[in-house]
Coordinates of N, CA and C in Angstrom, one line a residue:
M1 N 101.6 83.2 76.9 CA 100.3 83.9 76.7 C 101.3 85.1 77.8
T2 N 101.2 87.1 77.0 CA 101.8 88.0 77.7 C 101.1 88.4 78.5
S3 N 101.9 88.8 79.4 CA 101.6 89.3 80.5 C 101.0 90.2 80.7
K4 N 100.1 90.6 81.0 CA 98.9 91.7 81.6 C 99.8 93.0 82.3
V5 N 99.4 94.4 81.8 CA 100.2 95.7 82.4 C 99.2 96.3 83.4
A6 N 100.5 96.8 85.0 CA 99.3 97.3 85.6 C 100.3 99.1 85.7
L7 N 99.1 100.2 85.6 CA 99.7 101.0 85.9 C 99.4 101.8 87.4
I8 N 100.7 102.0 88.5 CA 100.4 102.6 89.5 C 100.8 103.4 90.0
T9 N 100.3 105.0 90.8 CA 100.3 105.7 90.9 C 100.3 106.4 92.1
A10 N 101.1 107.4 92.7 CA 101.9 107.6 93.7 C 101.5 106.4 94.5
A11 N 103.1 105.5 94.1 CA 103.5 104.3 94.5 C 104.2 103.8 95.2
G12 N 105.4 105.2 95.2 CA 107.0 105.2 95.7 C 107.1 104.4 97.5
S13 N 106.0 104.8 97.7 CA 105.8 103.7 99.4 C 104.7 103.7 99.8
G14 N 104.3 103.0 100.8 CA 102.8 102.4 101.3 C 102.0 101.3 100.8
M15 N 100.5 101.8 100.6 CA 100.3 101.1 99.9 C 100.1 100.9 98.5
G16 N 100.3 101.8 97.9 CA 100.4 101.8 96.4 C 101.7 101.1 96.1
A17 N 102.9 101.0 97.2 CA 104.0 100.1 96.7 C 103.8 98.7 96.9
A18 N 102.9 98.5 98.3 CA 102.6 97.4 98.0 C 101.7 96.7 96.9
A19 N 100.4 97.7 96.6 CA 100.0 97.1 95.2 C 101.0 96.7 94.7
A20 N 101.8 97.5 93.7 CA 102.7 97.4 92.4 C 103.5 95.9 93.0
R21 N 104.3 95.8 94.2 CA 104.1 94.7 94.9 C 103.9 93.2 94.3
R22 N 102.6 94.0 94.6 CA 102.0 92.2 94.4 C 101.0 91.8 93.4
L23 N 101.1 93.0 92.3 CA 100.6 93.0 90.8 C 102.0 92.6 89.8
A24 N 103.1 93.1 90.6 CA 104.4 92.0 89.4 C 104.5 90.6 90.1
A25 N 104.5 90.2 91.3 CA 104.3 88.9 91.8 C 103.5 88.2 91.2
D26 N 102.1 88.8 90.8 CA 101.1 88.1 90.2 C 101.5 87.8 88.4
G27 N 102.6 88.3 87.6 CA 102.8 88.8 86.6 C 102.3 89.9 85.8
F28 N 102.7 90.8 86.8 CA 101.8 91.7 85.8 C 103.1 92.8 85.6
H29 N 103.8 93.0 84.3 CA 104.2 94.3 83.5 C 103.6 95.4 84.7
V30 N 104.8 96.6 85.5 CA 104.3 97.4 85.7 C 104.7 98.7 86.0
A31 N 103.8 99.6 86.0 CA 104.9 100.9 85.5 C 104.3 101.6 86.4
I32 N 105.1 102.5 87.5 CA 105.1 103.3 88.9 C 105.4 103.9 88.1
L33 N 104.6 105.5 89.0 CA 104.5 107.0 88.9 C 104.3 107.2 90.5
S34 N 105.3 107.5 91.4 CA 105.6 108.8 92.4 C 106.4 109.6 92.2
S35 N 106.1 110.3 92.8 CA 106.7 112.0 92.9 C 108.0 111.9 93.7
S36 N 108.3 110.8 94.2 CA 109.8 111.3 95.5 C 111.1 110.6 94.6
G37 N 110.5 109.7 93.6 CA 112.2 109.1 92.9 C 111.7 107.8 93.2
K38 N 111.4 107.3 94.8 CA 111.1 106.0 95.5 C 110.4 105.2 94.4
G39 N 109.1 105.5 93.7 CA 108.7 104.5 92.3 C 109.8 104.0 91.4
E40 N 110.4 104.9 91.0 CA 111.4 104.8 89.7 C 111.9 103.3 90.0
A41 N 113.1 103.5 91.5 CA 113.4 102.8 92.2 C 113.1 101.1 91.9
L42 N 111.3 101.4 92.8 CA 110.8 100.0 93.2 C 110.7 99.6 91.4
A43 N 110.3 100.6 90.7 CA 109.9 99.9 89.1 C 111.3 99.3 89.0
G44 N 112.1 99.3 88.8 CA 113.6 99.2 88.5 C 113.7 97.6 89.5
E45 N 113.1 97.3 90.4 CA 113.5 96.9 91.1 C 113.3 95.2 90.5
L46 N 111.1 95.5 90.2 CA 110.8 94.5 89.6 C 110.3 94.4 88.4
G47 N 111.6 95.0 87.5 CA 111.3 94.8 85.8 C 110.4 96.3 85.4
G48 N 110.0 97.0 85.6 CA 108.9 97.6 85.2 C 109.3 99.0 84.5
I49 N 108.6 100.2 84.8 CA 108.7 101.2 84.2 C 108.7 102.2 85.3
G50 N 109.7 103.2 85.5 CA 109.4 103.9 86.3 C 109.4 106.1 86.3
V51 N 108.6 106.1 86.3 CA 108.5 107.5 86.2 C 108.0 108.6 87.3
T52 N 109.4 109.3 87.8 CA 109.3 110.6 88.6 C 108.4 111.2 88.0
G53 N 107.1 112.1 88.8 CA 106.3 112.8 88.7 C 104.6 112.9 89.2
S54 N 104.3 113.8 89.2 CA 103.1 113.6 90.0 C 101.3 113.4 89.3
N55 N 100.9 112.8 90.2 CA 99.3 112.4 89.4 C 98.6 113.3 89.1
Q56 N 99.1 115.1 89.7 CA 98.4 116.0 89.5 C 99.0 117.0 88.1
S57 N 99.8 116.0 87.7 CA 100.1 116.6 86.2 C 99.4 115.8 84.7
P58 N 98.7 116.7 84.8 CA 98.3 115.5 83.3 C 99.3 115.1 81.6
E59 N 100.8 116.1 81.9 CA 101.5 115.6 81.3 C 102.2 114.5 81.7
D60 N 102.6 114.8 82.9 CA 103.4 113.5 83.8 C 102.5 111.6 83.7
L61 N 101.1 111.4 84.3 CA 100.3 111.0 83.7 C 100.2 110.2 81.8
Q62 N 100.5 111.3 81.1 CA 100.3 110.5 79.9 C 101.7 110.1 79.3
K63 N 102.5 110.6 80.0 CA 104.2 110.1 80.0 C 104.0 108.5 80.2
L64 N 103.4 108.3 81.5 CA 103.5 106.4 82.2 C 102.9 106.2 81.2
V65 N 101.2 106.4 80.8 CA 101.0 105.8 79.8 C 100.9 105.4 78.5
D66 N 102.1 106.3 78.1 CA 102.9 106.1 76.8 C 103.6 105.0 77.0
L67 N 104.8 105.6 77.8 CA 105.9 104.4 78.0 C 105.8 102.9 77.7
A68 N 104.5 103.2 78.7 CA 103.9 101.5 78.7 C 103.0 100.9 77.5
V69 N 102.6 101.6 77.0 CA 101.8 101.3 76.1 C 103.0 101.0 74.6
Q70 N 104.0 101.9 74.5 CA 105.1 101.9 74.2 C 106.1 100.1 74.5
K71 N 106.1 100.2 75.5 CA 107.0 99.2 75.2 C 106.0 97.8 75.6
W72 N 104.7 97.7 76.1 CA 104.1 96.6 76.6 C 103.0 96.6 75.5
G73 N 102.3 97.0 74.7 CA 101.3 97.7 74.2 C 99.9 97.6 74.5
S74 N 100.1 97.7 75.7 CA 98.2 97.6 76.2 C 98.6 98.5 77.9
V75 N 97.6 98.7 78.4 CA 97.3 99.2 79.8 C 95.8 98.1 80.5
D76 N 96.1 96.9 81.5 CA 94.8 96.4 81.4 C 94.6 96.8 83.3
V77 N 95.5 97.2 83.5 CA 94.8 98.1 85.4 C 95.8 98.5 85.5
L78 N 94.6 100.1 86.0 CA 95.1 101.2 86.9 C 94.4 100.7 88.3
V79 N 95.7 101.5 89.3 CA 94.9 101.4 90.2 C 95.9 102.8 90.5
N80 N 95.0 103.8 91.8 CA 95.0 105.1 91.5 C 95.2 105.1 93.6
S81 N 96.6 105.3 93.8 CA 96.5 105.9 94.9 C 96.3 107.4 95.4
A82 N 97.3 107.8 96.1 CA 97.4 109.6 96.4 C 98.1 109.6 97.9
G83 N 98.9 111.1 97.8 CA 98.8 111.6 98.6 C 98.3 111.6 100.0
H84 N 98.4 113.1 100.3 CA 98.1 113.4 101.9 C 97.8 114.9 101.4
G85 N 95.9 114.9 101.3 CA 95.8 116.0 100.9 C 95.8 117.2 102.8
P86 N 94.9 118.2 102.4 CA 94.7 119.2 103.9 C 94.2 118.7 104.8
R87 N 94.1 118.7 105.9 CA 94.0 118.7 106.8 C 93.9 120.4 108.3
A88 N 93.0 120.3 108.0 CA 92.2 121.4 109.9 C 90.9 120.9 110.3
P89 N 90.7 121.8 111.2 CA 89.3 122.3 111.1 C 88.4 122.8 110.3
I90 N 87.1 121.9 110.6 CA 86.4 122.4 109.0 C 86.1 123.4 108.2
L91 N 85.7 124.3 109.3 CA 85.9 126.0 108.7 C 86.6 127.1 108.1
E92 N 87.9 126.6 109.0 CA 89.2 126.8 109.0 C 90.3 126.6 107.5
I93 N 89.8 125.3 106.1 CA 90.3 124.7 105.6 C 89.8 126.6 104.3
T94 N 91.2 126.6 103.5 CA 90.6 127.7 102.4 C 90.6 127.3 101.8
D95 N 89.9 128.1 100.7 CA 89.6 127.8 99.3 C 90.8 126.9 98.5
E96 N 91.6 127.9 98.5 CA 92.8 126.9 97.9 C 92.9 125.5 98.5
D97 N 92.9 125.1 99.5 CA 93.2 123.8 100.1 C 92.1 123.2 100.0
W98 N 90.9 123.5 99.9 CA 89.5 122.7 99.0 C 89.8 122.4 97.4
H99 N 90.8 123.0 96.8 CA 90.9 122.9 95.3 C 92.4 121.8 95.8
R100 N 93.1 121.6 97.1 CA 94.3 120.9 96.6 C 93.1 120.0 97.0
G101 N 92.8 119.7 98.1 CA 91.8 118.4 98.8 C 91.8 117.2 97.3
M102 N 90.6 118.3 96.4 CA 90.1 117.6 95.1 C 91.1 117.3 94.3
D103 N 91.9 118.3 94.0 CA 93.2 117.5 93.7 C 94.2 115.8 93.8
T104 N 94.1 115.9 95.0 CA 94.7 115.2 96.0 C 93.7 113.5 96.0
Y105 N 92.4 113.9 96.4 CA 91.6 112.5 96.3 C 90.5 112.5 95.4
L106 N 90.3 113.5 94.5 CA 89.2 112.7 93.5 C 90.0 113.4 91.6
L107 N 90.4 114.4 92.1 CA 91.4 113.9 90.1 C 91.3 113.3 90.2
N108 N 93.4 113.4 90.9 CA 94.3 112.2 91.2 C 93.3 110.7 90.2
V109 N 92.1 110.3 90.5 CA 91.6 109.2 89.8 C 91.2 110.0 88.3
I110 N 90.2 110.8 88.0 CA 89.2 111.2 87.3 C 90.5 111.5 86.0
R111 N 92.1 111.9 86.6 CA 93.5 112.2 85.2 C 93.7 111.3 84.3
P112 N 93.9 109.9 85.0 CA 94.4 109.3 84.8 C 93.3 108.2 84.3
T113 N 92.0 107.9 84.7 CA 91.0 107.2 84.1 C 90.2 107.6 83.0
R114 N 90.8 108.8 82.6 CA 90.3 109.8 81.1 C 90.8 109.2 80.1
L115 N 92.5 108.7 80.4 CA 94.1 108.3 79.8 C 93.2 107.4 79.2
V116 N 93.2 106.5 80.0 CA 93.5 105.3 79.8 C 92.3 103.4 79.1
T117 N 90.9 104.8 79.4 CA 89.7 104.4 79.7 C 90.1 104.2 77.5
P118 N 90.3 105.0 76.5 CA 90.1 104.4 75.5 C 90.9 103.7 75.3
L119 N 92.6 103.4 76.0 CA 92.7 102.1 75.3 C 92.1 101.0 75.8
M120 N 91.2 100.7 76.9 CA 90.7 99.8 77.0 C 89.2 99.3 76.9
Q121 N 88.9 100.1 76.1 CA 88.2 100.0 74.9 C 88.6 99.4 73.8
K122 N 89.7 99.7 73.4 CA 89.6 98.8 72.4 C 90.4 97.5 72.4
Q123 N 91.0 97.7 73.7 CA 91.4 96.0 74.0 C 89.9 95.1 74.5
G124 N 88.8 95.7 74.5 CA 87.8 95.0 75.1 C 87.7 94.8 76.7
G125 N 88.2 95.6 77.6 CA 88.4 95.7 78.9 C 90.1 96.1 79.5
G126 N 89.0 95.8 81.0 CA 90.5 96.7 81.9 C 89.8 96.4 83.0
A127 N 90.3 97.1 83.9 CA 89.9 97.8 85.5 C 91.1 98.5 86.0
I128 N 90.1 99.6 86.8 CA 90.8 100.1 87.9 C 90.0 100.2 89.0
I129 N 91.3 100.2 89.6 CA 91.0 100.6 91.5 C 91.6 101.4 92.3
N130 N 91.0 102.3 92.8 CA 91.4 102.9 93.7 C 91.2 103.1 95.1
I131 N 92.2 103.4 94.9 CA 92.2 103.4 96.9 C 91.3 104.7 97.4
S132 N 91.0 104.7 98.0 CA 89.8 105.5 98.6 C 90.7 105.7 100.6
S133 N 89.1 105.5 101.1 CA 89.2 105.7 102.5 C 87.8 104.7 103.0
A134 N 88.6 104.5 104.4 CA 87.1 104.1 105.3 C 86.5 105.3 105.4
W135 N 86.9 106.2 105.6 CA 85.7 107.2 106.3 C 85.1 107.9 105.5
A136 N 85.1 107.1 103.8 CA 84.2 107.9 102.6 C 82.9 107.6 103.1
F137 N 82.3 107.2 104.1 CA 81.0 107.1 104.0 C 80.8 107.3 105.9
E138 N 81.7 107.3 106.4 CA 81.4 107.7 107.6 C 82.8 109.4 108.3
P139 N 82.4 110.0 107.4 CA 83.6 110.2 107.5 C 84.2 111.1 109.2
S140 N 85.4 111.3 108.9 CA 86.2 111.5 110.4 C 86.8 112.7 110.4
E141 N 86.6 114.1 111.1 CA 86.9 115.5 111.3 C 88.3 115.3 111.1
M142 N 89.0 114.3 111.7 CA 90.1 114.2 111.3 C 90.6 114.2 110.0
F143 N 90.1 113.8 108.6 CA 90.5 113.9 107.9 C 89.3 114.4 106.6
P144 N 89.4 115.8 107.0 CA 87.9 116.5 106.1 C 88.1 116.4 105.1
T145 N 89.3 116.4 103.9 CA 89.0 117.2 102.6 C 89.3 115.1 101.9
S146 N 89.9 114.7 102.5 CA 89.8 113.6 101.8 C 88.6 112.6 102.3
A147 N 87.4 113.0 103.4 CA 86.3 112.2 103.4 C 85.4 113.2 102.3
V148 N 85.5 114.3 102.4 CA 84.6 115.1 101.5 C 84.6 114.7 99.9
F149 N 86.3 114.4 99.3 CA 86.4 114.2 97.7 C 86.0 113.0 98.0
R150 N 86.9 112.4 98.4 CA 86.2 110.3 98.5 C 84.6 110.2 98.1
A151 N 84.2 110.9 99.0 CA 82.8 110.7 99.0 C 81.9 110.5 97.2
G152 N 82.8 112.5 97.1 CA 82.4 112.2 95.5 C 83.3 111.2 94.7
L153 N 84.0 110.9 94.8 CA 84.5 109.7 94.3 C 84.0 108.7 94.3
A154 N 83.1 108.1 95.0 CA 81.3 106.7 95.3 C 81.1 107.1 93.8
S155 N 80.6 109.0 94.1 CA 80.2 108.7 93.1 C 80.0 108.5 91.7
F156 N 81.3 109.1 91.8 CA 82.0 109.3 89.6 C 82.2 107.6 89.8
T157 N 82.4 106.9 90.4 CA 82.4 105.3 90.5 C 81.5 104.4 89.9
K158 N 80.3 105.2 90.8 CA 79.0 104.5 90.4 C 78.2 104.7 89.1
I159 N 78.6 105.8 88.2 CA 78.6 106.3 87.2 C 79.1 106.2 86.2
F160 N 80.7 106.0 86.0 CA 81.3 105.7 85.4 C 80.7 104.3 85.6
A161 N 81.2 103.2 86.1 CA 80.5 102.1 86.2 C 79.5 102.0 84.9
D162 N 78.1 103.0 85.3 CA 77.1 102.7 85.2 C 77.8 103.0 82.8
N163 N 78.4 103.6 82.5 CA 78.3 104.0 81.6 C 79.3 103.2 80.6
Y164 N 80.4 102.1 81.8 CA 81.7 101.2 81.0 C 81.7 99.7 81.1
A165 N 80.9 99.7 82.6 CA 80.7 97.9 82.3 C 80.2 97.5 80.6
R166 N 79.1 97.9 80.3 CA 79.3 97.1 79.1 C 80.2 96.9 78.4
E167 N 81.3 97.5 78.4 CA 82.4 97.0 77.4 C 83.7 96.6 78.5
N168 N 82.5 95.4 79.0 CA 84.0 95.3 80.3 C 85.1 96.0 80.8
I169 N 84.4 97.2 81.8 CA 85.7 97.8 81.8 C 85.2 98.1 83.0
R170 N 85.9 97.5 84.4 CA 85.4 97.4 85.3 C 86.1 98.4 86.7
I171 N 85.5 99.4 87.3 CA 85.9 100.7 88.3 C 85.9 99.8 89.8
N172 N 86.4 99.9 90.5 CA 86.2 99.5 92.1 C 86.9 100.4 93.0
N173 N 86.5 101.2 94.5 CA 87.4 101.8 95.3 C 87.4 100.5 96.7
V174 N 88.8 100.7 96.9 CA 89.2 100.2 97.9 C 89.3 101.0 99.1
L175 N 88.8 100.8 100.6 CA 88.4 102.0 101.3 C 89.1 101.2 103.0
P176 N 90.2 101.4 102.7 CA 91.3 101.4 103.8 C 91.0 102.0 105.1
G177 N 91.4 101.0 106.2 CA 90.8 101.5 107.9 C 92.5 102.0 108.1
W178 N 92.9 102.0 109.5 CA 94.1 102.1 109.9 C 94.9 101.0 109.4
I179 N 95.8 101.6 108.6 CA 96.9 100.4 107.7 C 98.1 100.7 108.7
D180 N 99.7 99.5 108.1 CA 100.7 100.0 109.1 C 101.8 100.8 108.0
S181 N 101.2 101.5 107.3 CA 101.9 102.6 106.5 C 101.4 103.3 106.8
L182 N 100.8 103.7 108.3 CA 100.5 104.8 109.2 C 100.9 105.0 110.7
P183 N 101.6 106.3 111.5 CA 101.9 106.1 112.4 C 100.9 105.3 113.5
A184 N 101.6 104.3 114.5 CA 100.7 103.4 115.2 C 100.3 104.8 116.5
R185 N 99.0 103.9 117.0 CA 98.4 105.0 118.2 C 97.5 103.9 118.5
E186 N 97.7 103.8 119.7 CA 97.0 102.4 120.8 C 95.8 103.0 120.8
E187 N 95.3 104.4 120.8 CA 93.6 104.4 120.6 C 93.2 103.9 119.4
R188 N 93.5 103.9 118.6 CA 93.1 103.7 116.8 C 93.4 102.3 116.9
R189 N 94.4 101.5 117.4 CA 94.7 100.5 117.2 C 93.2 99.7 117.7
A190 N 92.2 100.1 119.8 CA 91.7 99.8 120.3 C 90.8 99.8 119.6
S191 N 90.2 101.2 118.9 CA 89.0 101.4 118.1 C 88.6 99.9 117.1
V192 N 89.4 99.2 116.6 CA 89.3 98.7 115.3 C 88.8 97.1 116.2
P193 N 87.6 96.6 115.9 CA 87.0 95.3 116.4 C 88.3 93.5 116.2
M194 N 89.0 93.9 114.9 CA 90.0 92.8 115.2 C 90.9 93.2 115.8
Q195 N 91.2 94.8 116.3 CA 91.9 94.9 117.5 C 93.5 95.0 116.6
R196 N 93.8 95.6 115.8 CA 95.2 95.6 114.8 C 95.4 96.7 113.5
Y197 N 96.3 96.9 113.3 CA 96.4 97.6 112.4 C 96.2 96.6 111.2
G198 N 95.8 96.7 110.4 CA 96.4 96.5 108.9 C 97.3 96.7 108.1
T199 N 97.4 95.2 106.9 CA 98.6 95.8 106.7 C 98.7 96.5 105.5
S200 N 99.8 97.1 104.6 CA 99.5 97.4 103.2 C 100.2 96.2 102.3
E201 N 99.8 95.3 102.5 CA 99.8 94.1 102.2 C 98.8 93.5 101.8
E202 N 97.7 93.5 103.1 CA 96.2 92.6 103.2 C 95.6 94.1 102.1
V203 N 95.6 95.6 101.8 CA 95.2 96.2 100.9 C 95.7 95.7 99.3
A204 N 97.2 95.8 99.3 CA 97.3 95.0 98.0 C 96.8 93.7 97.7
A205 N 96.7 93.0 98.7 CA 95.9 91.3 97.8 C 94.1 91.5 97.7
T206 N 93.6 92.6 98.3 CA 92.2 92.6 97.8 C 91.9 93.9 96.6
I207 N 93.5 94.4 96.3 CA 93.5 94.9 94.4 C 93.3 94.2 93.7
A208 N 95.0 93.3 94.6 CA 95.5 91.9 93.6 C 93.8 91.0 92.8
F209 N 92.9 91.0 93.9 CA 91.5 90.2 93.5 C 91.0 90.8 92.6
L210 N 90.9 92.4 92.7 CA 89.9 92.9 92.1 C 90.7 93.1 90.7
A211 N 92.1 92.9 90.6 CA 92.5 93.5 89.1 C 92.8 91.8 88.2
S212 N 91.8 90.7 88.7 CA 92.0 89.2 88.3 C 90.7 88.6 87.5
E213 N 90.5 87.6 87.4 CA 89.8 87.4 86.8 C 88.5 86.9 87.6
G214 N 89.4 86.8 88.9 CA 88.8 86.1 90.2 C 87.4 87.5 90.4
G215 N 87.9 88.5 90.2 CA 86.9 89.9 90.5 C 86.2 90.4 89.4
A216 N 85.8 90.0 87.9 CA 85.4 90.0 86.9 C 84.0 90.0 86.3
Y217 N 83.2 89.7 88.1 CA 82.0 90.4 88.4 C 81.5 91.7 89.1
I218 N 82.9 92.1 89.5 CA 82.7 93.1 90.2 C 83.2 94.3 90.1
T219 N 82.0 95.3 89.8 CA 82.2 97.2 89.0 C 81.4 97.6 90.1
G220 N 82.1 99.1 90.1 CA 81.1 100.1 91.3 C 80.6 100.0 92.4
Q221 N 81.9 99.5 92.9 CA 81.5 98.6 94.9 C 82.8 99.7 95.5
N222 N 82.1 99.5 96.5 CA 83.5 100.0 97.9 C 84.1 99.5 98.6
I223 N 84.6 98.8 98.5 CA 84.9 97.4 99.7 C 86.5 97.7 100.8
K224 N 85.4 97.9 102.0 CA 86.1 98.2 102.8 C 87.4 97.2 103.3
V225 N 88.3 97.8 103.6 CA 89.3 97.0 104.3 C 89.9 97.2 105.8
D226 N 88.9 97.2 106.0 CA 89.5 98.4 107.3 C 89.2 97.6 109.1
G227 N 89.2 95.8 108.9 CA 89.3 95.2 109.9 C 87.7 95.3 110.9
G228 N 86.9 96.0 110.3 CA 85.8 96.1 110.8 C 84.7 97.3 111.5
L229 N 86.0 98.4 111.4 CA 85.9 100.0 112.2 C 84.6 100.4 111.5
T230 N 84.6 100.6 110.0 CA 83.0 100.8 109.4 C 82.1 99.9 109.0
R231 N 80.8 100.1 109.4 CA 79.8 99.3 108.6 C 78.9 99.4 108.6
S232 N 78.9 101.1 107.8 CA 77.7 101.4 107.3 C 77.1 100.8 106.0
V233 N 76.2 101.0 105.8 CA 75.8 100.9 104.4 C 76.4 100.8 103.7

């Protein structure tokens, strides 16, 4: 059986890189996009394809998709990670920075989803998994642009699921809380009911499940991986 193909954006380090490693371990061919060059190095380590570029560039995203299709013939899974958007007191965020936040936390999903959906339609299905944030529904002033646009991402995800679930194209968001790719602070650890930071590998394991046949009946969901930190409906 031919291995399936996963594209992972913004995956030079942290949760995106952990997702790439886990999917490769599960037998996926991986194509990795990152702006730092670390993604290309990781792809080489994993026997995949690496592109140094931005998930804010339609041309770079198209290059990633084209190289994967040329080499392996399909795109079965898309994992959308993100960098860090602007942070400031809520009324001090400029129009320019709000637009940067939208690019970082919302259009980072919409752009590649536009590219892979027609491919997934032709091949009879696929899975899109977006790394969002535990604060999408219980927003924190620490992460204003992230919270605002990832709440928008939740709406986009539900509308996409309404339109494409019948074609076996699934889309879900993973909502990490305090993860070990962030600087450790005691007050943050203490705020988590499990009394610890999560690991990038734990987030990657959730992504891998959603990419697998075990997640085949899950779409349009926002799945928290935060040690019980947020518990809103």
